[in-house]
Every structure is written in C-alpha cells, then in structure tokens.
C-alpha cells in the first residue's frame, strides 16, 4: 500500500493555506508572466518598482477616461 | 483630489490571466484581489481574460508600495493572484499575467490585451500540456576537516613549539582551500543537476538564487532554476530529481506543478 510519492512530501517548507512556499510564489508572480503594457504594472527586485504606461497617461488625458490618480502617477 | 461620486475612475480592471476559453463557474467563487467583486471573464475576441473590478483607490501605486513593504499583505495578494491563475489554468492552458496588471477600465484592458492576441496564442500553444517545476539545490554542509585539523595540545600553550607559526599559516591556508573547493563542488553539483533536468524539460530558466540567511540550516543555495515539463514527463522529472539527490548528496528541493509563469514572456 505504498502510495505514489509526491513532491510536497519533501521536508521543504510548507507555509500558508495553499502549501506553496511564499518565496517561490513571489519568484513567479512578481517577476514573471506576460507583461502587456498595463496601465499599472508593479515589479520588485531589479525591475522598476512602479511603472505607469505612457498609453495610460495619453488616454487618461482625454475626458473619456478620467485619471484615477490626481497627479497622474509617478511619471 | 477631485472625487467623483461614481464613475469609471472609481473602478479599475485587474487582469489575472488570459485563456482561449473558460467556464465562468471555475473562477466565479474565488475572492480574487478584493472580496465582494466577482472574478469574471472578459471576452477578448478569440481569447478571454480573467478579470476583476477593483476599487481604483486601493490599487494606486502608493497603495502598492505600501503593500509591497507589508509582508502579510503582499503574501495575501500573491496567494490570491496565484489562486485565480491556478484555477484558470486547471482545465486548459492559461497565460498568467504578473501581479498587479491593472487597467483603467474593461475597455482599456480589452484594447491592450487584444493587441497582443498573436503573442497570447503563441504562448498558449507553447505551454499547453506543460507545467512548471521549480528546483532549488543547496550545497551539502561543509564536512568538518577530517584529520587535517590537528588540535593544539593544551600543554603547548605559552611555549610555542618551533614552527608553530608556519603550522598556523598552513592550517589557515588549508581552511581557505577547503572552503574554495566546497564552493566549487557546490557549483559543479548545480551544473550537473541543471544539465540533467534541462535534458528532460522542454525549456529551462535560471532564477536568481535566494540569498543565504544565517538561520538557514540547509547550506547555501547554489541553484534556483525552473523547468517547463510536459505533463506526461512530470513523473520522470520527479524520479530524476530523486536520483540526483542520491547521486550528488546535495539537498534538492522541488516545487510545483506551477502554472508556467516563467515561460510565457519569451515567445
């Protein structure tokens, strides 16, 4: 009755409700994924902390899309 | 600050992932980034985005800066994001977007994402029936110098034997040499593990190794890599990791299966 060993049987840290080590999670959700010129994309580590895309600023100039940020963000 | 009573500016559109098709029920029950707003699908021509309306004032860059410096809040966000992404990818490939991809409105999101449709399709093709597996290798703790370290006899205290200075220097040099060898051995193991796993994987990427904390008992991290592995080979992959663990004596940690976060930006 030996069951199939699964990777999370290893004595690695199991933290949080989902059982995924936070550090591994941050490696992925912060630094990777398809970046599409978002109106706001944040990133840490060696990538700029906060970037408000030019597209957003250009489109927010028109009254069609009023800017939610009073000073137009950090740019 | 000019407050608008209620308008599009009060809401921003947070995008989690993009897929070809998706059953809305799969994500409908999830909390997403903010409770009270449903996680829903946004049709994007031939694709569909997994999005949520969020209060814009909670997701300004200032709010994010604050969030990033609060480990608990950051963890909550990261896990919520990953939860929705994982659910979206459970029944077919889905392209994850990084944490905090926000648009001012659904229309803006559609406009930006539809413009990238070709790229999304290429990525979806690449990651179909694949999962990402993270592998971290820690070099085994340095073995205590066997025999090399001659304990100085207590009787020698205060009356250095002839050549004691030279012996001391040699001991120091030996220590340094061993440390270097140990480091090199760690790197060799990392290369060996990476080469073996990369052969099995469809693609491989090195992530930045996590810095060593004094509290770690595992030794220093010599490899933090991640592999795109075909579903039917994931067993083989786990098997190979076990074999490598035995062969190299290093501690090898494996995490996954992940939605292929690390393999969607190169296409």
CSV table of C-alpha atoms in Angstrom, one decimal:
chain,number,residue,atom,x,y,z
A,1,UNK,CA,0.0,0.0,0.0
A,2,UNK,CA,2.8,2.4,-0.9
A,3,UNK,CA,1.3,5.4,-2.4
A,4,UNK,CA,2.9,7.4,-5.2
A,5,UNK,CA,5.4,9.8,-3.6
A,6,UNK,CA,4.6,13.5,-4.4
A,7,UNK,CA,7.0,16.4,-4.5
A,8,UNK,CA,5.4,18.0,-1.5
A,9,UNK,CA,6.4,15.0,0.6
A,10,UNK,CA,9.9,16.5,0.7
A,11,UNK,CA,10.7,18.2,4.0
A,12,UNK,CA,10.7,21.6,2.4
A,13,UNK,CA,8.8,24.5,4.0
A,14,UNK,CA,5.1,24.3,3.6
A,15,UNK,CA,3.6,27.6,4.6
A,16,UNK,CA,0.2,29.1,4.1
A,17,UNK,CA,-3.1,27.8,3.1
A,18,UNK,CA,-2.1,26.6,-0.4
A,19,UNK,CA,1.0,24.9,0.6
A,20,UNK,CA,3.3,26.8,-1.7
A,21,UNK,CA,6.4,28.4,-0.2
A,22,UNK,CA,5.9,32.2,-0.4
A,23,UNK,CA,9.4,32.8,-1.7
A,24,UNK,CA,8.8,30.6,-4.7
A,25,UNK,CA,5.5,32.2,-5.2
A,26,UNK,CA,7.0,35.7,-5.2
A,27,UNK,CA,9.7,34.5,-7.6
A,28,UNK,CA,6.9,33.9,-10.1
A,29,UNK,CA,4.0,36.2,-9.5
A,30,UNK,CA,6.2,39.3,-9.2
A,31,UNK,CA,8.9,38.7,-11.7
A,32,UNK,CA,7.3,36.7,-14.5
A,33,UNK,CA,4.2,36.4,-16.5
A,34,UNK,CA,3.2,38.1,-19.8
A,35,UNK,CA,3.7,41.8,-19.4
A,36,UNK,CA,1.3,43.7,-21.5
A,37,UNK,CA,1.7,47.4,-21.4
A,38,UNK,CA,-0.6,47.7,-18.4
A,39,UNK,CA,-1.9,50.9,-17.1
A,40,UNK,CA,-0.1,49.9,-13.9
A,41,UNK,CA,2.4,47.1,-13.6
A,42,UNK,CA,4.4,46.7,-10.5
A,43,UNK,CA,7.5,44.7,-10.1
A,44,UNK,CA,10.2,44.4,-7.5
A,45,UNK,CA,13.8,43.4,-7.4
A,46,UNK,CA,15.8,44.6,-10.4
A,47,UNK,CA,12.8,45.8,-12.3
A,48,UNK,CA,11.4,49.3,-11.8
A,49,UNK,CA,9.1,49.4,-8.9
A,50,UNK,CA,6.1,51.0,-10.4
A,51,UNK,CA,5.5,51.9,-13.9
A,52,UNK,CA,2.6,53.7,-15.3
A,53,UNK,CA,2.5,53.2,-19.0
A,54,UNK,CA,2.5,56.0,-21.4
A,55,UNK,CA,-0.6,54.6,-23.1
A,56,UNK,CA,-2.5,55.1,-19.9
A,57,UNK,CA,-1.3,58.6,-19.5
A,58,UNK,CA,-2.1,59.5,-23.1
A,59,UNK,CA,-5.6,58.1,-22.9
A,60,UNK,CA,-6.3,59.5,-19.5
A,61,UNK,CA,-5.7,63.0,-20.8
A,62,UNK,CA,-9.0,62.8,-22.7
A,63,UNK,CA,-12.2,63.2,-20.7
A,64,UNK,CA,-13.2,59.7,-21.9
A,65,UNK,CA,-11.1,58.1,-19.2
A,66,UNK,CA,-10.5,60.4,-16.2
A,67,UNK,CA,-7.3,59.6,-14.3
A,68,UNK,CA,-7.9,57.9,-11.0
A,69,UNK,CA,-4.7,59.3,-9.7
A,70,UNK,CA,-4.7,63.1,-9.0
A,71,UNK,CA,-1.1,63.7,-10.0
A,72,UNK,CA,-1.0,61.2,-12.9
A,73,UNK,CA,1.2,58.8,-11.2
A,74,UNK,CA,5.0,58.9,-10.7
A,75,UNK,CA,5.9,59.8,-14.3
B,1,UNK,CA,-8.0,65.5,-5.1
B,2,UNK,CA,-11.2,65.6,-7.1
B,3,UNK,CA,-13.6,62.9,-6.0
B,4,UNK,CA,-16.1,61.6,-8.5
B,5,UNK,CA,-19.2,60.3,-6.9
B,6,UNK,CA,-19.4,57.2,-9.1
B,7,UNK,CA,-17.8,56.7,-12.5
B,8,UNK,CA,-15.4,54.6,-14.3
B,9,UNK,CA,-12.5,56.2,-12.5
B,10,UNK,CA,-13.6,54.6,-9.2
B,11,UNK,CA,-13.0,51.1,-10.7
B,12,UNK,CA,-10.0,49.6,-12.2
B,13,UNK,CA,-9.8,46.3,-14.0
B,14,UNK,CA,-7.4,43.8,-12.6
B,15,UNK,CA,-6.3,41.1,-15.1
B,16,UNK,CA,-5.2,37.7,-13.7
B,17,UNK,CA,-4.8,35.6,-16.8
B,18,UNK,CA,-5.7,35.1,-20.4
B,19,UNK,CA,-7.0,31.8,-21.9
B,20,UNK,CA,-8.7,30.5,-25.0
B,21,UNK,CA,-11.9,29.6,-23.4
B,22,UNK,CA,-13.0,29.2,-19.9
B,23,UNK,CA,-16.1,28.2,-17.9
B,24,UNK,CA,-17.1,31.2,-15.9
B,25,UNK,CA,-18.1,28.9,-13.0
B,26,UNK,CA,-14.4,28.0,-12.5
B,27,UNK,CA,-13.4,31.4,-11.2
B,28,UNK,CA,-16.8,32.8,-10.1
B,29,UNK,CA,-16.5,31.6,-6.5
B,30,UNK,CA,-13.0,33.0,-5.9
B,31,UNK,CA,-12.4,36.1,-3.9
B,32,UNK,CA,-9.6,37.4,-6.1
B,33,UNK,CA,-7.9,40.6,-5.0
B,34,UNK,CA,-10.8,42.2,-3.3
B,35,UNK,CA,-13.8,40.4,-1.7
B,36,UNK,CA,-17.3,41.5,-2.8
B,37,UNK,CA,-16.5,41.8,-6.5
B,38,UNK,CA,-16.9,38.7,-8.7
B,39,UNK,CA,-13.9,37.4,-10.6
B,40,UNK,CA,-15.4,37.3,-14.1
B,41,UNK,CA,-14.5,36.7,-17.8
B,42,UNK,CA,-13.8,39.5,-20.2
B,43,UNK,CA,-14.2,38.4,-23.9
B,44,UNK,CA,-11.2,39.4,-26.0
B,45,UNK,CA,-12.1,38.3,-29.5
B,46,UNK,CA,-10.7,34.9,-29.8
B,47,UNK,CA,-9.5,34.9,-26.2
B,48,UNK,CA,-10.9,35.5,-22.8
B,49,UNK,CA,-9.4,37.4,-19.9
B,50,UNK,CA,-9.9,36.6,-16.3
B,51,UNK,CA,-10.5,39.9,-14.6
B,52,UNK,CA,-12.0,41.6,-11.6
B,53,UNK,CA,-13.2,45.1,-11.0
B,54,UNK,CA,-11.3,46.6,-8.1
B,55,UNK,CA,-11.6,49.9,-6.3
B,56,UNK,CA,-9.1,52.2,-8.0
B,57,UNK,CA,-8.1,53.9,-4.8
B,58,UNK,CA,-6.9,50.6,-3.3
B,59,UNK,CA,-4.7,49.9,-6.2
B,60,UNK,CA,-2.8,53.1,-6.9
B,61,UNK,CA,1.0,52.8,-7.0
B,62,UNK,CA,1.2,54.3,-3.5
B,63,UNK,CA,-1.1,51.6,-2.2
B,64,UNK,CA,1.1,49.0,-3.9
B,65,UNK,CA,4.3,50.5,-2.5
B,66,UNK,CA,2.7,50.1,0.9
B,67,UNK,CA,1.5,46.6,0.2
B,68,UNK,CA,4.9,45.5,-1.0
B,69,UNK,CA,6.5,46.6,2.2
B,70,UNK,CA,4.0,44.7,4.3
B,71,UNK,CA,4.9,41.0,4.1
B,72,UNK,CA,1.4,39.8,5.2
B,73,UNK,CA,-0.4,41.9,2.7
B,74,UNK,CA,2.0,41.0,0.0
B,75,UNK,CA,1.5,37.3,0.8
B,76,UNK,CA,-2.2,37.7,0.7
B,77,UNK,CA,-2.1,39.4,-2.7
B,78,UNK,CA,0.4,36.9,-4.1
B,79,UNK,CA,-1.7,34.0,-3.0
B,80,UNK,CA,-4.9,35.5,-4.2
B,81,UNK,CA,-3.4,36.2,-7.6
B,82,UNK,CA,-2.0,32.7,-7.8
B,83,UNK,CA,-5.2,31.1,-6.7
B,84,UNK,CA,-7.2,32.7,-9.6
B,85,UNK,CA,-4.4,32.0,-12.1
B,86,UNK,CA,-4.2,28.3,-11.0
B,87,UNK,CA,-8.0,27.9,-11.2
B,88,UNK,CA,-8.0,29.5,-14.6
B,89,UNK,CA,-5.3,27.0,-15.8
B,90,UNK,CA,-6.9,24.0,-14.2
B,91,UNK,CA,-8.8,22.9,-17.3
B,92,UNK,CA,-6.7,24.1,-20.1
B,93,UNK,CA,-3.7,26.4,-20.7
B,94,UNK,CA,-3.9,29.9,-19.4
B,95,UNK,CA,-1.3,32.6,-19.6
B,96,UNK,CA,-0.6,34.2,-16.3
B,97,UNK,CA,0.0,37.9,-16.0
B,98,UNK,CA,2.2,39.3,-13.3
B,99,UNK,CA,0.9,40.5,-10.1
B,100,UNK,CA,-0.8,43.9,-10.4
B,101,UNK,CA,-1.6,44.2,-14.0
B,102,UNK,CA,-4.3,46.9,-13.9
B,103,UNK,CA,-6.2,48.8,-16.5
B,104,UNK,CA,-8.4,51.8,-16.0
B,105,UNK,CA,-11.4,50.1,-17.4
B,106,UNK,CA,-12.6,47.0,-19.2
B,107,UNK,CA,-12.4,48.8,-22.5
B,108,UNK,CA,-8.7,49.7,-21.9
B,109,UNK,CA,-8.0,46.2,-20.9
B,110,UNK,CA,-9.6,44.8,-24.0
B,111,UNK,CA,-7.8,47.2,-26.2
B,112,UNK,CA,-4.3,46.4,-24.7
B,113,UNK,CA,-4.8,42.6,-24.5
B,114,UNK,CA,-6.4,42.2,-27.9
B,115,UNK,CA,-3.4,44.0,-29.4
B,116,UNK,CA,-1.3,41.2,-28.1
B,117,UNK,CA,-3.6,38.3,-29.2
B,118,UNK,CA,-1.0,36.8,-31.5
B,119,UNK,CA,1.5,36.6,-28.7
B,120,UNK,CA,-1.0,35.1,-26.4
B,121,UNK,CA,-1.9,32.4,-28.9
B,122,UNK,CA,1.8,31.6,-29.4
B,123,UNK,CA,2.3,31.3,-25.7
B,124,UNK,CA,-0.8,29.2,-25.2
B,125,UNK,CA,0.4,26.8,-27.8
B,126,UNK,CA,3.8,26.5,-26.1
B,127,UNK,CA,2.5,25.9,-22.6
B,128,UNK,CA,-0.3,23.6,-23.5
B,129,UNK,CA,0.0,20.3,-21.5
B,130,UNK,CA,3.0,21.6,-19.7
B,131,UNK,CA,3.7,22.6,-16.1
B,132,UNK,CA,6.5,24.5,-14.5
B,133,UNK,CA,8.6,22.8,-11.8
B,134,UNK,CA,10.9,24.8,-9.6
B,135,UNK,CA,14.1,23.2,-8.4
B,136,UNK,CA,16.4,24.6,-5.8
B,137,UNK,CA,19.7,23.0,-4.9
B,138,UNK,CA,21.5,23.6,-1.6
B,139,UNK,CA,25.2,22.6,-1.4
B,140,UNK,CA,25.7,20.0,1.3
B,141,UNK,CA,27.1,21.5,4.5
B,142,UNK,CA,30.9,21.6,4.6
B,143,UNK,CA,32.3,18.4,6.1
B,144,UNK,CA,34.5,19.0,9.1
B,145,UNK,CA,38.1,18.8,8.2
B,146,UNK,CA,39.0,15.2,8.9
B,147,UNK,CA,42.4,14.8,10.4
B,148,UNK,CA,43.5,18.0,8.8
B,149,UNK,CA,42.8,19.9,11.9
B,150,UNK,CA,45.4,18.9,14.5
B,151,UNK,CA,44.1,20.1,17.8
B,152,UNK,CA,46.9,22.0,19.5
B,153,UNK,CA,47.8,20.3,22.7
B,154,UNK,CA,47.0,22.3,25.7
B,155,UNK,CA,50.5,21.7,27.0
B,156,UNK,CA,51.8,23.8,24.1
B,157,UNK,CA,50.2,26.9,25.5
B,158,UNK,CA,52.6,29.6,26.2
B,159,UNK,CA,55.5,27.7,24.9
B,160,UNK,CA,55.2,27.7,21.1
B,161,UNK,CA,56.9,24.8,19.6
B,162,UNK,CA,59.4,25.6,16.8
B,163,UNK,CA,57.5,26.0,13.5
B,164,UNK,CA,54.2,26.8,15.2
B,165,UNK,CA,53.7,29.9,13.2
B,166,UNK,CA,54.2,28.0,10.0
B,167,UNK,CA,51.8,25.4,11.0
B,168,UNK,CA,49.2,28.0,11.8
B,169,UNK,CA,49.6,29.6,8.4
B,170,UNK,CA,49.3,26.2,6.7
B,171,UNK,CA,46.2,25.5,8.7
B,172,UNK,CA,44.7,28.8,7.6
B,173,UNK,CA,45.6,28.1,4.0
B,174,UNK,CA,44.1,24.7,4.2
B,175,UNK,CA,40.9,26.1,5.6
B,176,UNK,CA,40.7,28.6,2.8
B,177,UNK,CA,41.4,26.0,0.2
B,178,UNK,CA,38.7,23.7,1.6
B,179,UNK,CA,36.2,26.5,1.5
B,180,UNK,CA,37.0,27.2,-2.1
B,181,UNK,CA,36.8,23.5,-3.0
B,182,UNK,CA,33.5,23.2,-1.3
B,183,UNK,CA,32.1,26.2,-3.1
B,184,UNK,CA,33.4,24.8,-6.4
B,185,UNK,CA,31.9,21.5,-5.7
B,186,UNK,CA,28.6,23.2,-5.0
B,187,UNK,CA,28.6,24.9,-8.3
B,188,UNK,CA,29.6,21.7,-10.1
B,189,UNK,CA,26.6,19.9,-8.5
B,190,UNK,CA,24.4,22.8,-9.6
B,191,UNK,CA,25.6,22.4,-13.2
B,192,UNK,CA,25.2,18.7,-13.1
B,193,UNK,CA,21.6,18.9,-11.8
B,194,UNK,CA,20.7,21.6,-14.2
B,195,UNK,CA,22.1,19.8,-17.2
B,196,UNK,CA,20.3,16.6,-16.3
B,197,UNK,CA,17.0,18.2,-15.7
B,198,UNK,CA,17.2,20.5,-18.7
B,199,UNK,CA,17.5,17.5,-20.9
B,200,UNK,CA,14.2,16.2,-19.7
B,201,UNK,CA,12.5,19.6,-19.8
B,202,UNK,CA,11.1,21.4,-22.8
B,203,UNK,CA,12.7,24.6,-21.5
B,204,UNK,CA,14.7,25.7,-18.6
B,205,UNK,CA,15.4,29.0,-16.9
B,206,UNK,CA,17.6,30.1,-14.0
B,207,UNK,CA,16.1,32.3,-11.4
B,208,UNK,CA,18.2,34.4,-9.1
B,209,UNK,CA,19.4,32.3,-6.1
B,210,UNK,CA,17.9,33.4,-2.8
B,211,UNK,CA,20.4,35.0,-0.5
B,212,UNK,CA,21.7,33.0,2.3
B,213,UNK,CA,20.3,33.7,5.7
B,214,UNK,CA,22.3,32.8,8.8
B,215,UNK,CA,19.3,30.9,10.2
B,216,UNK,CA,19.3,28.5,7.2
B,217,UNK,CA,20.4,25.1,8.1
B,218,UNK,CA,20.4,23.9,4.6
B,219,UNK,CA,23.7,25.4,3.4
B,220,UNK,CA,23.8,27.9,0.7
B,221,UNK,CA,21.6,27.8,-2.4
B,222,UNK,CA,23.6,27.0,-5.4
B,223,UNK,CA,20.8,26.7,-8.0
B,224,UNK,CA,17.4,28.2,-8.3
B,225,UNK,CA,16.1,27.0,-11.6
B,226,UNK,CA,12.7,26.3,-13.1
B,227,UNK,CA,11.7,23.9,-15.9
B,228,UNK,CA,8.9,23.7,-18.3
B,229,UNK,CA,8.0,20.0,-18.3
B,230,UNK,CA,5.5,18.2,-20.4
B,231,UNK,CA,2.6,16.7,-18.3
B,232,UNK,CA,3.4,13.1,-19.3
B,233,UNK,CA,7.0,13.6,-18.2
B,234,UNK,CA,6.4,15.1,-14.8
B,235,UNK,CA,6.8,11.6,-13.2
B,236,UNK,CA,10.1,11.1,-14.9
B,237,UNK,CA,11.1,14.5,-13.7
B,238,UNK,CA,10.4,13.7,-10.0
B,239,UNK,CA,12.1,10.4,-10.4
B,240,UNK,CA,15.2,12.1,-11.9
B,241,UNK,CA,15.3,14.6,-9.1
B,242,UNK,CA,15.3,11.8,-6.6
B,243,UNK,CA,18.1,10.0,-8.4
B,244,UNK,CA,20.2,13.2,-8.5
B,245,UNK,CA,19.6,13.7,-4.8
B,246,UNK,CA,21.1,10.3,-4.2
B,247,UNK,CA,23.9,10.8,-6.6
B,248,UNK,CA,25.1,14.2,-5.6
B,249,UNK,CA,24.3,14.2,-1.9
B,250,UNK,CA,23.0,17.7,-2.2
B,251,UNK,CA,19.7,18.7,-0.9
B,252,UNK,CA,17.4,19.3,-3.8
B,253,UNK,CA,14.0,20.9,-3.3
B,254,UNK,CA,11.3,20.7,-5.9
B,255,UNK,CA,8.2,22.8,-6.1
B,256,UNK,CA,5.3,22.5,-8.5
B,257,UNK,CA,3.4,22.0,-10.6
B,258,UNK,CA,3.1,25.7,-11.3
B,259,UNK,CA,1.2,27.5,-14.0
B,260,UNK,CA,4.1,28.2,-16.3
B,261,UNK,CA,4.7,31.7,-15.1
B,262,UNK,CA,8.4,31.7,-16.1
B,263,UNK,CA,7.9,30.5,-19.6
B,264,UNK,CA,5.4,32.9,-21.0
B,265,UNK,CA,7.4,36.0,-21.6
B,266,UNK,CA,9.9,34.7,-24.2
B,267,UNK,CA,7.6,34.0,-27.1
